[in-house]
Amino acid sequence: MSMSESASELLQAQAQIWNHIFSFISSSALRCAVQLDIPDVLYKHGKPMHLSDLSAELSLVVDPSKISFLPKLMRFLVHSGLLNQHDDDYYSLTLASRFLVKNEPLNVRSLVLLTHDPSVQNALLELGNWYKNDLSTAFHTAHGKSFWDYSVEEPKLGDIFNDVMASESRLIVNVLITECQHVFEGLTSLVDVGGGTGTVATAIAKDFPGIKCTVLDLPHVVENLKSNTGNLEFVGGDMFENIPTANAILLKLIMHDWNDEDCMKILKKCKESIPSRDKGGKLIIIDVVLEDPKHNTDYVKAQHNIDLMMMVLSASKERTKKEWEKLFNEAGFNECKITSILGLKSLIEVYP
């Protein structure tokens, strides 16, 4: 600080740092809205709803002192862009808040529950300590074990994580099948690595009956899953040990879970399992291609939020274009094509 800054500059800077300090309040208010079923009540109403009617529908304690605070929450949600406010205290959902509705197929309610789970919140609080110790992750610093081991021991958290991936897969399917059909042209077989419930592979198998689709995931993830079509199967296994052979391998939000060394192992296993390019072999990767942090857009902000979260949970990362290309080259691939068609994520086609 010096006398060279004007009073207005100092006040603006103070407001900026205050907003960073209190940024957790925004996600806490969003979680509160989900807990109170505000998005669901407004969605069911189907048109702008008066505050008094909304409060009557919510699961609130009949206590005037509590209900009197509801307008504050609503005002905050309006400011956050999560609600529309109309004349005379009428409210409706924005396009963004429709992602919080239970019956919305693309909802992200499970992501709200995951990021606000005490285990994840405690890991975030240990970030500073992690930088100073010799433990593998901030999550390990908080809980004495990895996120993946913790998820196995706490099935509820594991189920929430699987729901997050399934929800994300539904959105990816919607874009891939409608906007990127050319990606699957000429393929006769495809392995969805880490496909979990097989949402993407199921859609591909349905729309492209000539493609034999295989979902590979850990045995406990796929053990009770069965295919309803003749060209889809679920296989239990470990991508670090063996990946079934196919024309193409799909890695959907897999690589950002692992450090460069482990990603190299995955890529080399993939390369062993696909034919040469002239015989139709390729990788199809859906993941973030990290953009310049100075670009202040919602997409870029979301990318860097995810980047930090991956570091906290698994000491992994999102990657820039150069970092992706370096990985592919070192794993023995010859070319990659990046298409920014999935919002904050990209479609990456990699050829041997």
Tab-separated table of C-alpha atoms in Angstrom:
chain	number	residue	atom	x	y	z
A	1	MET	CA	0.000	0.000	0.000
A	2	SER	CA	1.211	3.492	-0.742
A	3	MET	CA	-0.117	6.971	-1.125
A	4	SER	CA	0.034	6.504	-4.906
A	5	GLU	CA	-3.249	4.536	-4.837
A	6	SER	CA	-6.375	6.637	-4.794
A	7	ALA	CA	-9.075	6.130	-2.207
A	8	SER	CA	-11.386	4.622	-4.818
A	9	GLU	CA	-8.681	2.125	-5.897
A	10	LEU	CA	-8.084	1.069	-2.308
A	11	LEU	CA	-11.808	0.641	-1.648
A	12	GLN	CA	-12.215	-1.356	-4.868
A	13	ALA	CA	-9.303	-3.613	-3.900
A	14	GLN	CA	-10.765	-4.071	-0.429
A	15	ALA	CA	-14.131	-5.081	-1.915
A	16	GLN	CA	-12.360	-7.549	-4.209
A	17	ILE	CA	-10.550	-9.289	-1.363
A	18	TRP	CA	-13.700	-9.285	0.776
A	19	ASN	CA	-15.551	-11.055	-2.031
A	20	HIS	CA	-12.832	-13.689	-2.160
A	21	ILE	CA	-12.947	-14.137	1.606
A	22	PHE	CA	-16.692	-14.613	1.574
A	23	SER	CA	-16.941	-16.577	-1.686
A	24	PHE	CA	-17.825	-19.752	0.247
A	25	ILE	CA	-21.119	-18.076	1.205
A	26	SER	CA	-22.340	-18.280	-2.388
A	27	SER	CA	-22.003	-22.067	-2.584
A	28	SER	CA	-23.409	-22.405	0.940
A	29	ALA	CA	-26.496	-20.429	-0.082
A	30	LEU	CA	-26.855	-22.635	-3.161
A	31	ARG	CA	-26.676	-25.747	-0.960
A	32	CYS	CA	-29.249	-24.234	1.384
A	33	ALA	CA	-31.616	-23.662	-1.548
A	34	VAL	CA	-31.235	-27.314	-2.523
A	35	GLN	CA	-31.808	-28.469	1.074
A	36	LEU	CA	-35.013	-26.409	1.246
A	37	ASP	CA	-36.188	-27.686	-2.182
A	38	ILE	CA	-36.561	-24.138	-3.498
A	39	PRO	CA	-35.629	-25.097	-7.102
A	40	ASP	CA	-38.078	-28.026	-7.084
A	41	VAL	CA	-40.977	-25.989	-5.717
A	42	LEU	CA	-40.431	-23.213	-8.268
A	43	TYR	CA	-40.052	-25.745	-11.098
A	44	LYS	CA	-43.245	-27.567	-10.132
A	45	HIS	CA	-45.143	-24.266	-9.961
A	46	GLY	CA	-44.253	-23.628	-13.589
A	47	LYS	CA	-44.525	-19.828	-13.474
A	48	PRO	CA	-43.297	-16.957	-11.281
A	49	MET	CA	-44.265	-17.726	-7.687
A	50	HIS	CA	-44.987	-15.272	-4.890
A	51	LEU	CA	-42.720	-15.430	-1.873
A	52	SER	CA	-45.620	-16.131	0.495
A	53	ASP	CA	-46.752	-19.107	-1.608
A	54	LEU	CA	-43.183	-20.369	-1.845
A	55	SER	CA	-42.608	-20.188	1.909
A	56	ALA	CA	-45.870	-22.077	2.495
A	57	GLU	CA	-44.604	-24.911	0.260
A	58	LEU	CA	-41.150	-25.211	1.809
A	59	SER	CA	-40.254	-27.522	4.667
A	60	LEU	CA	-39.678	-24.733	7.156
A	61	VAL	CA	-40.288	-24.641	10.876
A	62	VAL	CA	-43.404	-22.583	11.511
A	63	ASP	CA	-41.470	-19.865	13.225
A	64	PRO	CA	-41.957	-16.276	12.077
A	65	SER	CA	-38.391	-15.433	13.061
A	66	LYS	CA	-37.116	-18.072	10.598
A	67	ILE	CA	-39.527	-17.311	7.778
A	68	SER	CA	-38.722	-13.621	8.049
A	69	PHE	CA	-35.150	-14.400	6.947
A	70	LEU	CA	-36.245	-16.125	3.737
A	71	PRO	CA	-36.309	-12.869	1.707
A	72	LYS	CA	-32.604	-12.383	2.510
A	73	LEU	CA	-31.758	-15.789	1.047
A	74	MET	CA	-33.924	-15.116	-2.019
A	75	ARG	CA	-32.289	-11.727	-2.547
A	76	PHE	CA	-28.842	-13.344	-2.374
A	77	LEU	CA	-29.841	-16.044	-4.882
A	78	VAL	CA	-31.121	-13.361	-7.249
A	79	HIS	CA	-27.838	-11.472	-6.977
A	80	SER	CA	-25.957	-14.731	-7.636
A	81	GLY	CA	-27.884	-15.258	-10.867
A	82	LEU	CA	-29.653	-18.349	-9.570
A	83	LEU	CA	-33.151	-16.861	-9.454
A	84	ASN	CA	-35.176	-14.321	-11.411
A	85	GLN	CA	-37.042	-11.719	-9.374
A	86	HIS	CA	-40.224	-10.264	-10.829
A	87	ASP	CA	-42.513	-7.514	-9.572
A	88	ASP	CA	-44.112	-7.797	-6.137
A	89	ASP	CA	-41.845	-10.548	-4.764
A	90	TYR	CA	-42.454	-13.145	-7.469
A	91	TYR	CA	-39.590	-15.516	-8.254
A	92	SER	CA	-38.697	-18.035	-10.954
A	93	LEU	CA	-35.761	-20.239	-11.923
A	94	THR	CA	-32.954	-19.173	-14.215
A	95	LEU	CA	-31.485	-21.611	-16.719
A	96	ALA	CA	-28.579	-22.181	-14.315
A	97	SER	CA	-30.786	-23.051	-11.323
A	98	ARG	CA	-32.693	-25.601	-13.390
A	99	PHE	CA	-29.554	-27.737	-12.981
A	100	LEU	CA	-30.576	-28.033	-9.299
A	101	VAL	CA	-34.008	-29.589	-9.957
A	102	LYS	CA	-34.349	-33.257	-8.967
A	103	ASN	CA	-36.289	-34.274	-12.068
A	104	GLU	CA	-33.917	-32.506	-14.455
A	105	PRO	CA	-31.913	-35.294	-16.171
A	106	LEU	CA	-28.825	-33.062	-16.316
A	107	ASN	CA	-29.030	-31.908	-12.688
A	108	VAL	CA	-25.848	-31.401	-10.645
A	109	ARG	CA	-27.354	-31.854	-7.183
A	110	SER	CA	-24.915	-34.682	-6.474
A	111	LEU	CA	-22.000	-32.313	-7.193
A	112	VAL	CA	-23.420	-29.934	-4.566
A	113	LEU	CA	-23.521	-32.802	-2.061
A	114	LEU	CA	-20.008	-33.991	-2.961
A	115	THR	CA	-18.268	-30.627	-2.688
A	116	HIS	CA	-20.061	-29.836	0.581
A	117	ASP	CA	-19.464	-33.223	2.164
A	118	PRO	CA	-17.521	-32.682	5.417
A	119	SER	CA	-14.732	-34.959	4.160
A	120	VAL	CA	-14.128	-32.731	1.131
A	121	GLN	CA	-14.551	-29.505	3.068
A	122	ASN	CA	-12.032	-30.666	5.678
A	123	ALA	CA	-9.581	-31.547	2.898
A	124	LEU	CA	-9.881	-28.043	1.475
A	125	LEU	CA	-9.125	-26.603	4.910
A	126	GLU	CA	-5.906	-28.670	4.987
A	127	LEU	CA	-4.573	-27.264	1.708
A	128	GLY	CA	-2.085	-24.927	3.387
A	129	ASN	CA	-0.817	-27.687	5.691
A	130	TRP	CA	-0.457	-30.084	2.740
A	131	TYR	CA	2.002	-27.770	1.022
A	132	LYS	CA	4.212	-28.053	4.124
A	133	ASN	CA	4.063	-31.825	4.738
A	134	ASP	CA	5.146	-34.960	2.889
A	135	LEU	CA	1.686	-36.527	2.421
A	136	SER	CA	0.383	-37.241	-1.072
A	137	THR	CA	-2.776	-35.107	-1.027
A	138	ALA	CA	-4.650	-32.553	1.048
A	139	PHE	CA	-7.400	-35.177	1.390
A	140	HIS	CA	-4.837	-37.625	2.822
A	141	THR	CA	-3.663	-34.884	5.166
A	142	ALA	CA	-7.209	-34.513	6.502
A	143	HIS	CA	-8.190	-38.192	6.662
A	144	GLY	CA	-5.047	-40.341	6.627
A	145	LYS	CA	-6.036	-42.073	3.395
A	146	SER	CA	-6.679	-41.319	-0.258
A	147	PHE	CA	-10.006	-40.073	-1.569
A	148	TRP	CA	-10.470	-43.351	-3.458
A	149	ASP	CA	-9.833	-45.537	-0.395
A	150	TYR	CA	-12.076	-43.303	1.703
A	151	SER	CA	-14.862	-43.607	-0.904
A	152	VAL	CA	-14.695	-47.404	-0.751
A	153	GLU	CA	-14.904	-47.358	3.051
A	154	GLU	CA	-17.700	-44.760	3.001
A	155	PRO	CA	-20.101	-46.096	0.329
A	156	LYS	CA	-22.405	-43.101	0.682
A	157	LEU	CA	-19.653	-40.771	-0.543
A	158	GLY	CA	-18.750	-43.248	-3.273
A	159	ASP	CA	-22.370	-43.322	-4.439
A	160	ILE	CA	-22.491	-39.529	-4.543
A	161	PHE	CA	-19.291	-39.472	-6.615
A	162	ASN	CA	-20.741	-42.034	-9.042
A	163	ASP	CA	-23.888	-39.913	-9.325
A	164	VAL	CA	-21.724	-36.893	-10.189
A	165	MET	CA	-20.055	-38.840	-12.990
A	166	ALA	CA	-23.378	-40.201	-14.267
A	167	SER	CA	-24.887	-36.717	-14.373
A	168	GLU	CA	-21.869	-35.346	-16.223
A	169	SER	CA	-22.031	-38.276	-18.628
A	170	ARG	CA	-25.633	-37.456	-19.552
A	171	LEU	CA	-24.633	-33.970	-20.652
A	172	ILE	CA	-21.643	-35.324	-22.573
A	173	VAL	CA	-23.891	-37.866	-24.305
A	174	ASN	CA	-26.300	-35.133	-25.323
A	175	VAL	CA	-23.541	-33.160	-27.053
A	176	LEU	CA	-21.567	-36.093	-28.472
A	177	ILE	CA	-24.552	-37.810	-30.074
A	178	THR	CA	-26.075	-34.634	-31.507
A	179	GLU	CA	-22.989	-32.615	-32.433
A	180	CYS	CA	-20.102	-35.074	-32.863
A	181	GLN	CA	-21.448	-38.133	-34.667
A	182	HIS	CA	-18.504	-38.006	-37.069
A	183	VAL	CA	-16.250	-39.122	-34.207
A	184	PHE	CA	-17.817	-42.598	-34.300
A	185	GLU	CA	-18.058	-43.060	-38.049
A	186	GLY	CA	-16.202	-46.147	-39.275
A	187	LEU	CA	-15.711	-47.650	-35.798
A	188	THR	CA	-16.600	-51.279	-35.172
A	189	SER	CA	-15.622	-51.436	-31.501
A	190	LEU	CA	-15.131	-49.021	-28.584
A	191	VAL	CA	-14.075	-49.382	-24.954
A	192	ASP	CA	-15.381	-46.823	-22.450
A	193	VAL	CA	-12.662	-46.850	-19.775
A	194	GLY	CA	-13.922	-45.947	-16.326
A	195	GLY	CA	-17.409	-45.861	-17.794
A	196	GLY	CA	-19.111	-46.700	-14.490
A	197	THR	CA	-22.827	-46.952	-15.180
A	198	GLY	CA	-22.117	-46.915	-18.918
A	199	THR	CA	-24.271	-43.883	-19.705
A	200	VAL	CA	-22.132	-42.789	-22.654
A	201	ALA	CA	-21.430	-46.285	-23.984
A	202	THR	CA	-25.128	-47.180	-23.765
A	203	ALA	CA	-26.073	-44.163	-25.870
A	204	ILE	CA	-23.340	-44.912	-28.421
A	205	ALA	CA	-24.426	-48.569	-28.640
A	206	LYS	CA	-28.017	-47.493	-29.243
A	207	ASP	CA	-27.269	-44.873	-31.893
A	208	PHE	CA	-24.516	-46.889	-33.580
A	209	PRO	CA	-25.650	-50.541	-33.538
A	210	GLY	CA	-22.645	-51.501	-35.665
A	211	ILE	CA	-20.240	-50.596	-32.837
A	212	LYS	CA	-19.497	-53.202	-30.179
A	213	CYS	CA	-19.244	-51.190	-26.943
A	214	THR	CA	-17.477	-52.349	-23.787
A	215	VAL	CA	-17.578	-50.575	-20.427
A	216	LEU	CA	-14.442	-51.189	-18.365
A	217	ASP	CA	-14.431	-50.254	-14.687
A	218	LEU	CA	-13.451	-51.693	-11.331
A	219	PRO	CA	-15.250	-54.976	-10.561
A	220	HIS	CA	-17.268	-53.604	-7.635
A	221	VAL	CA	-18.553	-50.763	-9.842
A	222	VAL	CA	-19.902	-52.903	-12.692
A	223	GLU	CA	-20.627	-56.217	-10.970
A	224	ASN	CA	-24.410	-55.710	-10.899
A	225	LEU	CA	-24.760	-53.955	-14.252
A	226	LYS	CA	-26.275	-55.739	-17.226
A	227	SER	CA	-26.711	-54.736	-20.845
A	228	ASN	CA	-30.079	-54.476	-22.553
A	229	THR	CA	-28.546	-54.573	-26.022
A	230	GLY	CA	-26.467	-57.146	-27.845
A	231	ASN	CA	-23.634	-54.744	-28.636
A	232	LEU	CA	-22.887	-53.586	-25.081
A	233	GLU	CA	-21.116	-55.409	-22.277
A	234	PHE	CA	-19.703	-54.539	-18.840
A	235	VAL	CA	-16.260	-55.819	-17.889
A	236	GLY	CA	-14.614	-55.600	-14.480
A	237	GLY	CA	-10.913	-54.842	-14.557
A	238	ASP	CA	-8.086	-52.384	-13.948
A	239	MET	CA	-7.086	-49.933	-16.674
A	240	PHE	CA	-3.519	-49.976	-15.354
A	241	GLU	CA	-3.316	-53.721	-15.950
A	242	ASN	CA	-5.251	-54.409	-19.127
A	243	ILE	CA	-7.686	-52.687	-21.490
A	244	PRO	CA	-9.752	-54.772	-23.944
A	245	THR	CA	-8.760	-54.330	-27.590
A	246	ALA	CA	-10.940	-52.076	-29.757
A	247	ASN	CA	-10.824	-49.636	-32.645
A	248	ALA	CA	-11.268	-46.746	-30.238
A	249	ILE	CA	-10.921	-46.151	-26.509
A	250	LEU	CA	-12.967	-43.487	-24.720
A	251	LEU	CA	-11.409	-41.764	-21.695
A	252	LYS	CA	-14.118	-39.591	-20.210
A	253	LEU	CA	-12.979	-37.346	-17.339
A	254	ILE	CA	-10.391	-39.964	-16.395
A	255	MET	CA	-7.037	-38.340	-17.028
A	256	HIS	CA	-7.557	-35.403	-14.684
A	257	ASP	CA	-7.804	-37.885	-11.790
A	258	TRP	CA	-4.171	-38.904	-12.192
A	259	ASN	CA	-0.701	-37.388	-12.186
A	260	ASP	CA	1.479	-37.373	-15.305
A	261	GLU	CA	3.243	-40.617	-14.426
A	262	ASP	CA	-0.018	-42.530	-14.028
A	263	CYS	CA	-1.515	-40.876	-17.119
A	264	MET	CA	1.490	-42.108	-19.086
A	265	LYS	CA	0.758	-45.661	-17.912
A	266	ILE	CA	-2.890	-45.331	-18.977
A	267	LEU	CA	-1.976	-43.932	-22.390
A	268	LYS	CA	0.544	-46.698	-23.042
A	269	LYS	CA	-2.041	-49.352	-22.125
A	270	CYS	CA	-4.471	-47.661	-24.503
A	271	LYS	CA	-1.904	-47.652	-27.283
A	272	GLU	CA	-1.371	-51.401	-26.813
A	273	SER	CA	-5.106	-51.992	-27.189
A	274	ILE	CA	-5.876	-50.092	-30.401
A	275	PRO	CA	-4.722	-50.671	-33.994
A	276	SER	CA	-2.679	-48.248	-36.070
A	277	ARG	CA	-4.279	-45.090	-37.408
A	278	ASP	CA	-4.619	-46.474	-40.949
A	279	LYS	CA	-6.665	-49.320	-39.462
A	280	GLY	CA	-8.961	-46.895	-37.619
A	281	GLY	CA	-7.305	-46.774	-34.225
A	282	LYS	CA	-7.705	-43.715	-31.994
A	283	LEU	CA	-8.353	-42.407	-28.492
A	284	ILE	CA	-11.380	-40.253	-27.756
A	285	ILE	CA	-10.755	-38.123	-24.683
A	286	ILE	CA	-13.303	-35.889	-22.966
A	287	ASP	CA	-11.517	-33.613	-20.533
A	288	VAL	CA	-10.587	-30.042	-19.704
A	289	VAL	CA	-8.039	-28.219	-21.828
A	290	LEU	CA	-7.029	-25.530	-19.369
A	291	GLU	CA	-7.158	-21.986	-20.716
A	292	ASP	CA	-5.254	-18.857	-19.709
A	293	PRO	CA	-6.370	-17.837	-16.175
A	294	LYS	CA	-6.386	-14.189	-17.263
A	295	HIS	CA	-9.437	-14.935	-19.448
A	296	ASN	CA	-12.284	-14.070	-17.095
A	297	THR	CA	-15.171	-16.157	-18.425
A	298	ASP	CA	-17.476	-18.593	-16.625
A	299	TYR	CA	-15.897	-21.485	-18.542
A	300	VAL	CA	-12.340	-20.553	-17.571
A	301	LYS	CA	-13.289	-19.838	-13.949
A	302	ALA	CA	-14.961	-23.264	-13.721
A	303	GLN	CA	-11.870	-24.895	-15.237
A	304	HIS	CA	-9.560	-23.424	-12.622
A	305	ASN	CA	-11.970	-24.271	-9.798
A	306	ILE	CA	-11.949	-27.896	-10.939
A	307	ASP	CA	-8.170	-27.791	-11.324
A	308	LEU	CA	-7.738	-26.842	-7.663
A	309	MET	CA	-10.315	-29.406	-6.516
A	310	MET	CA	-8.483	-32.199	-8.370
A	311	MET	CA	-5.260	-31.138	-6.669
A	312	VAL	CA	-6.932	-31.320	-3.246
A	313	LEU	CA	-8.597	-34.698	-3.805
A	314	SER	CA	-5.923	-36.600	-5.709
A	315	ALA	CA	-2.869	-34.365	-6.326
A	316	SER	CA	-3.805	-34.465	-10.004
A	317	LYS	CA	-4.587	-31.639	-12.399
A	318	GLU	CA	-6.253	-30.237	-15.461
A	319	ARG	CA	-3.886	-29.685	-18.374
A	320	THR	CA	-3.133	-27.008	-20.927
A	321	LYS	CA	-2.893	-27.773	-24.644
A	322	LYS	CA	0.901	-27.954	-24.402
A	323	GLU	CA	0.740	-30.309	-21.419
A	324	TRP	CA	-1.664	-32.619	-23.262
A	325	GLU	CA	0.529	-32.663	-26.351
A	326	LYS	CA	3.619	-33.448	-24.249
A	327	LEU	CA	1.850	-36.432	-22.662
A	328	PHE	CA	0.692	-37.781	-26.014
A	329	ASN	CA	4.129	-37.424	-27.611
A	330	GLU	CA	5.905	-39.135	-24.734
A	331	ALA	CA	3.367	-41.991	-24.820
A	332	GLY	CA	4.116	-42.578	-28.489
A	333	PHE	CA	1.123	-40.966	-30.168
A	334	ASN	CA	1.630	-38.945	-33.326
A	335	GLU	CA	-1.216	-36.452	-33.532
A	336	CYS	CA	-4.074	-34.951	-31.551
A	337	LYS	CA	-7.060	-32.882	-32.590
A	338	ILE	CA	-8.753	-30.691	-29.965
A	339	THR	CA	-12.317	-29.466	-30.462
A	340	SER	CA	-13.795	-27.022	-27.937
A	341	ILE	CA	-17.405	-28.129	-28.180
A	342	LEU	CA	-18.232	-29.263	-24.634
A	343	GLY	CA	-18.261	-25.978	-22.730
A	344	LEU	CA	-15.491	-26.016	-20.150
A	345	LYS	CA	-14.371	-29.409	-21.479
A	346	SER	CA	-13.066	-30.395	-24.911
A	347	LEU	CA	-13.204	-33.314	-27.288
A	348	ILE	CA	-9.650	-34.619	-27.902
A	349	GLU	CA	-9.009	-37.156	-30.646
A	350	VAL	CA	-5.579	-38.809	-30.398
A	351	TYR	CA	-4.025	-40.972	-33.102
A	352	PRO	CA	-1.183	-43.531	-32.870
